[in-house]
Tab-separated table of C-alpha atoms in Angstrom:
chain	number	residue	atom	x	y	z
A	18	UNK	CA	-93.216	8.608	-35.870
A	19	UNK	CA	-93.489	5.546	-32.699
A	20	UNK	CA	-92.184	2.404	-33.031
A	21	UNK	CA	-93.124	0.020	-30.817
A	22	UNK	CA	-90.454	-3.305	-31.343
A	23	UNK	CA	-92.260	-6.608	-30.430
A	24	UNK	CA	-91.844	-7.719	-26.758
A	25	UNK	CA	-89.791	-4.368	-25.389
A	26	UNK	CA	-90.747	-2.783	-22.758
A	27	UNK	CA	-93.428	-0.319	-24.151
A	28	UNK	CA	-95.192	-3.102	-25.796
A	29	UNK	CA	-98.931	-2.270	-25.935
A	30	UNK	CA	-100.273	-5.214	-26.410
A	31	UNK	CA	-100.862	-7.783	-23.362
A	32	UNK	CA	-99.233	-10.590	-26.587
A	33	UNK	CA	-96.308	-8.549	-26.905
A	34	UNK	CA	-95.485	-7.993	-23.039
A	35	UNK	CA	-95.979	-12.436	-23.023
A	36	UNK	CA	-93.481	-12.303	-25.879
A	37	UNK	CA	-90.828	-9.977	-24.085
A	38	UNK	CA	-91.693	-12.014	-20.955
A	39	UNK	CA	-91.479	-15.668	-22.745
A	40	UNK	CA	-87.977	-14.794	-24.316
A	41	UNK	CA	-86.812	-13.536	-20.812
A	42	UNK	CA	-87.088	-16.482	-19.305
A	43	UNK	CA	-86.468	-18.948	-21.816
A	44	UNK	CA	-84.292	-17.128	-24.191
A	45	UNK	CA	-80.668	-17.973	-22.466
A	46	UNK	CA	-81.370	-21.267	-22.066
A	47	UNK	CA	-83.120	-22.008	-25.720
A	48	UNK	CA	-79.949	-19.600	-26.501
A	49	UNK	CA	-77.482	-21.742	-25.011
A	50	UNK	CA	-78.865	-25.048	-26.625
A	51	UNK	CA	-79.287	-23.903	-30.077
A	52	UNK	CA	-75.456	-22.345	-30.340
A	53	UNK	CA	-74.383	-25.862	-28.766
A	54	UNK	CA	-76.491	-27.631	-31.307
A	55	UNK	CA	-74.360	-24.913	-33.641
A	56	UNK	CA	-70.992	-25.509	-33.293
A	57	UNK	CA	-70.807	-21.729	-31.417
A	58	UNK	CA	-72.318	-19.972	-34.527
A	59	UNK	CA	-73.872	-17.096	-33.401
A	60	UNK	CA	-75.197	-15.562	-35.642
A	61	UNK	CA	-77.193	-19.067	-37.108
A	62	UNK	CA	-77.998	-19.274	-33.414
A	63	UNK	CA	-79.636	-15.526	-33.016
A	64	UNK	CA	-81.971	-16.232	-36.339
A	65	UNK	CA	-83.093	-19.620	-35.022
A	66	UNK	CA	-83.625	-17.886	-31.860
A	67	UNK	CA	-85.745	-15.043	-33.786
A	68	UNK	CA	-87.449	-17.580	-35.878
A	69	UNK	CA	-88.661	-19.467	-32.348
A	70	UNK	CA	-90.206	-16.370	-31.456
A	71	UNK	CA	-91.779	-15.798	-34.377
A	72	UNK	CA	-93.694	-18.903	-34.496
A	73	UNK	CA	-94.438	-18.195	-30.804
A	74	UNK	CA	-95.964	-14.914	-32.239
A	75	UNK	CA	-97.992	-17.045	-35.108
A	76	UNK	CA	-99.446	-19.496	-33.172
A	77	UNK	CA	-100.366	-17.561	-29.891
A	78	UNK	CA	-98.261	-19.818	-27.882
A	79	UNK	CA	-96.741	-16.821	-26.030
A	80	UNK	CA	-97.915	-18.095	-22.090
A	81	UNK	CA	-97.760	-21.963	-20.437
A	82	UNK	CA	-101.162	-23.082	-19.977
A	83	UNK	CA	-102.366	-25.995	-18.342
A	84	UNK	CA	-102.240	-27.809	-21.511
A	85	UNK	CA	-99.174	-27.012	-22.888
A	86	UNK	CA	-95.550	-26.293	-22.144
A	87	UNK	CA	-93.831	-23.766	-23.826
A	88	UNK	CA	-90.488	-24.531	-23.015
A	89	UNK	CA	-90.087	-27.880	-24.384
A	90	UNK	CA	-92.002	-26.693	-27.851
A	91	UNK	CA	-89.750	-23.723	-27.684
A	92	UNK	CA	-86.697	-26.180	-27.964
A	93	UNK	CA	-88.011	-28.479	-30.448
A	94	UNK	CA	-89.053	-26.026	-32.532
A	95	UNK	CA	-85.512	-24.576	-32.475
A	96	UNK	CA	-84.416	-28.119	-33.045
A	97	UNK	CA	-86.462	-28.834	-35.958
A	98	UNK	CA	-85.586	-25.350	-37.503
A	99	UNK	CA	-81.070	-26.272	-37.088
A	100	UNK	CA	-81.899	-29.641	-38.785
A	101	UNK	CA	-84.620	-28.650	-41.105
A	102	UNK	CA	-81.429	-25.346	-42.192
A	103	UNK	CA	-78.802	-28.675	-42.001
A	104	UNK	CA	-80.230	-30.694	-44.348
A	105	UNK	CA	-80.949	-27.437	-46.632
A	106	UNK	CA	-77.268	-26.593	-46.961
A	107	UNK	CA	-76.673	-30.504	-47.499
A	108	UNK	CA	-79.194	-30.229	-50.197
A	109	UNK	CA	-77.499	-28.356	-51.874
A	110	UNK	CA	-73.875	-27.052	-53.687
A	111	UNK	CA	-71.766	-26.052	-50.999
A	112	UNK	CA	-71.154	-21.965	-49.883
A	113	UNK	CA	-68.421	-20.058	-50.193
A	114	UNK	CA	-67.766	-17.336	-48.288
A	115	UNK	CA	-67.674	-13.364	-49.247
A	116	UNK	CA	-64.605	-12.471	-49.596
A	117	UNK	CA	-62.848	-16.282	-48.226
A	118	UNK	CA	-62.465	-17.406	-51.760
A	119	UNK	CA	-61.094	-14.082	-53.321
A	120	UNK	CA	-58.085	-14.412	-50.615
A	121	UNK	CA	-57.974	-18.036	-50.821
A	122	UNK	CA	-57.563	-17.651	-55.173
A	123	UNK	CA	-54.466	-14.559	-54.194
A	124	UNK	CA	-52.863	-16.979	-51.698
A	125	UNK	CA	-52.320	-19.480	-54.257
A	126	UNK	CA	-51.858	-17.084	-57.414
A	127	UNK	CA	-49.095	-15.739	-55.185
A	128	UNK	CA	-47.630	-19.216	-54.447
A	129	UNK	CA	-47.340	-20.309	-57.865
A	130	UNK	CA	-45.706	-17.103	-59.204
A	131	UNK	CA	-43.494	-17.205	-56.325
A	132	UNK	CA	-42.687	-20.839	-57.385
A	133	UNK	CA	-42.448	-20.398	-60.760
A	134	UNK	CA	-40.097	-17.039	-60.162
A	135	UNK	CA	-37.987	-19.151	-58.328
A	136	UNK	CA	-37.440	-21.904	-60.991
A	137	UNK	CA	-36.323	-18.877	-63.770
A	138	UNK	CA	-34.582	-17.192	-61.598
A	139	UNK	CA	-32.352	-20.610	-60.971
A	140	UNK	CA	-32.709	-21.592	-64.485
A	141	UNK	CA	-31.898	-18.005	-65.027
A	142	UNK	CA	-28.576	-17.995	-62.472
A	143	UNK	CA	-27.232	-21.362	-64.072
A	144	UNK	CA	-25.984	-19.427	-67.453
A	145	UNK	CA	-23.440	-17.441	-65.522
A	146	UNK	CA	-20.343	-17.854	-64.742
A	147	UNK	CA	-19.534	-19.545	-61.431
A	148	UNK	CA	-17.506	-16.280	-60.464
A	149	UNK	CA	-20.455	-13.922	-61.448
A	150	UNK	CA	-22.811	-16.611	-59.597
A	151	UNK	CA	-21.279	-16.343	-56.276
A	152	UNK	CA	-21.254	-12.760	-56.155
A	153	UNK	CA	-24.632	-12.742	-56.885
A	154	UNK	CA	-25.568	-15.401	-54.312
A	155	UNK	CA	-23.085	-12.896	-51.450
A	156	UNK	CA	-24.626	-9.543	-52.756
A	157	UNK	CA	-28.111	-10.216	-53.199
A	158	UNK	CA	-28.894	-13.313	-51.639
A	159	UNK	CA	-27.082	-13.506	-49.285
A	160	UNK	CA	-27.970	-9.795	-48.105
A	161	UNK	CA	-23.843	-8.368	-47.751
A	162	UNK	CA	-22.546	-4.744	-49.352
A	163	UNK	CA	-20.011	-5.325	-51.578
A	164	UNK	CA	-17.556	-4.482	-48.738
A	165	UNK	CA	-18.969	-7.508	-47.108
A	166	UNK	CA	-19.279	-9.618	-49.583
A	167	UNK	CA	-15.361	-9.087	-50.665
A	168	UNK	CA	-13.743	-9.983	-47.444
A	169	UNK	CA	-15.903	-13.105	-48.127
A	170	UNK	CA	-14.822	-13.972	-51.284
A	171	UNK	CA	-11.283	-12.957	-50.936
A	172	UNK	CA	-11.532	-10.039	-54.191
A	173	UNK	CA	-11.212	-6.703	-54.338
A	174	UNK	CA	-14.291	-4.313	-53.697
A	175	UNK	CA	-13.548	-3.249	-56.966
A	176	UNK	CA	-13.567	-6.688	-58.357
A	177	UNK	CA	-17.151	-7.816	-56.610
A	178	UNK	CA	-18.621	-4.371	-58.194
A	179	UNK	CA	-17.846	-5.398	-61.991
A	180	UNK	CA	-18.658	-8.820	-61.548
A	181	UNK	CA	-21.809	-8.097	-59.889
A	182	UNK	CA	-22.359	-4.894	-62.972
A	183	UNK	CA	-21.638	-7.741	-65.447
A	184	UNK	CA	-23.125	-10.096	-63.959
A	185	UNK	CA	-26.929	-8.015	-63.777
A	186	UNK	CA	-26.441	-7.934	-67.554
A	187	UNK	CA	-25.586	-11.415	-68.196
A	188	UNK	CA	-28.714	-12.445	-65.458
A	189	UNK	CA	-30.688	-10.157	-67.505
A	190	UNK	CA	-30.171	-11.702	-70.872
A	191	UNK	CA	-31.213	-15.594	-69.112
A	192	UNK	CA	-34.163	-14.304	-68.122
A	193	UNK	CA	-34.817	-12.702	-71.505
A	194	UNK	CA	-34.037	-16.545	-72.621
A	195	UNK	CA	-36.536	-17.566	-70.496
A	196	UNK	CA	-39.274	-15.333	-71.305
A	197	UNK	CA	-39.463	-12.672	-68.731
A	198	UNK	CA	-39.241	-9.145	-70.092
A	199	UNK	CA	-36.845	-6.820	-70.222
A	200	UNK	CA	-37.157	-3.567	-69.409
A	201	UNK	CA	-37.586	-1.139	-72.395
A	202	UNK	CA	-34.219	-0.185	-72.804
A	203	UNK	CA	-32.318	-3.469	-72.320
A	204	UNK	CA	-30.423	-2.382	-69.421
A	205	UNK	CA	-30.052	-3.777	-65.567
A	206	UNK	CA	-32.810	-3.710	-63.449
A	207	UNK	CA	-31.199	-4.071	-60.161
A	208	UNK	CA	-33.565	-5.952	-57.301
A	209	UNK	CA	-34.610	-3.517	-54.692
A	210	UNK	CA	-31.571	-2.189	-51.869
A	211	UNK	CA	-28.844	-3.390	-54.664
A	212	UNK	CA	-28.205	0.389	-55.983
A	213	UNK	CA	-26.881	0.454	-51.729
A	214	UNK	CA	-24.927	-2.253	-51.453
A	215	UNK	CA	-22.998	-1.804	-55.287
A	216	UNK	CA	-22.702	1.947	-54.049
A	217	UNK	CA	-20.736	0.291	-50.899
């Protein structure tokens, strides 16, 4: 199958060669002009250039002759295409990018989830005794091992371990009262890395 692209070097007709020459002569300047009008949007710029050349092709306005200067005409056509596209976009509802809305929605949901989780956890922590709250803060929130927590709190390491165990049980009950779903067996589920800290 033989395919000849309009304006290519192998174009058969004189009109096709003229369109190629027209693009080579005026295309770069026209591209810069349209790109500036469209604020750097290369995809829309290419569409406008293509439509301008198509109109040149349809009008058979492919060469400068005495009665018509092609370059100013092309710039005027391109300018009108940009203006028409802008008016059309202003007349219809705002377009939303393909995946943008989904990622923005996901980020918004994540932010809300984090905020709500933070509020629920803070309320559940308030239900603990001060000793349990201190040991949870020292191990989980400040990311310390039980040995480091024991040194910071000034209590034996075994006491830290037992307080962590009972604090987590109490925290689980408090979270259940706040509507957080518990494990099926009712045992406290420790956050990731908790086993390492309590085993130390």
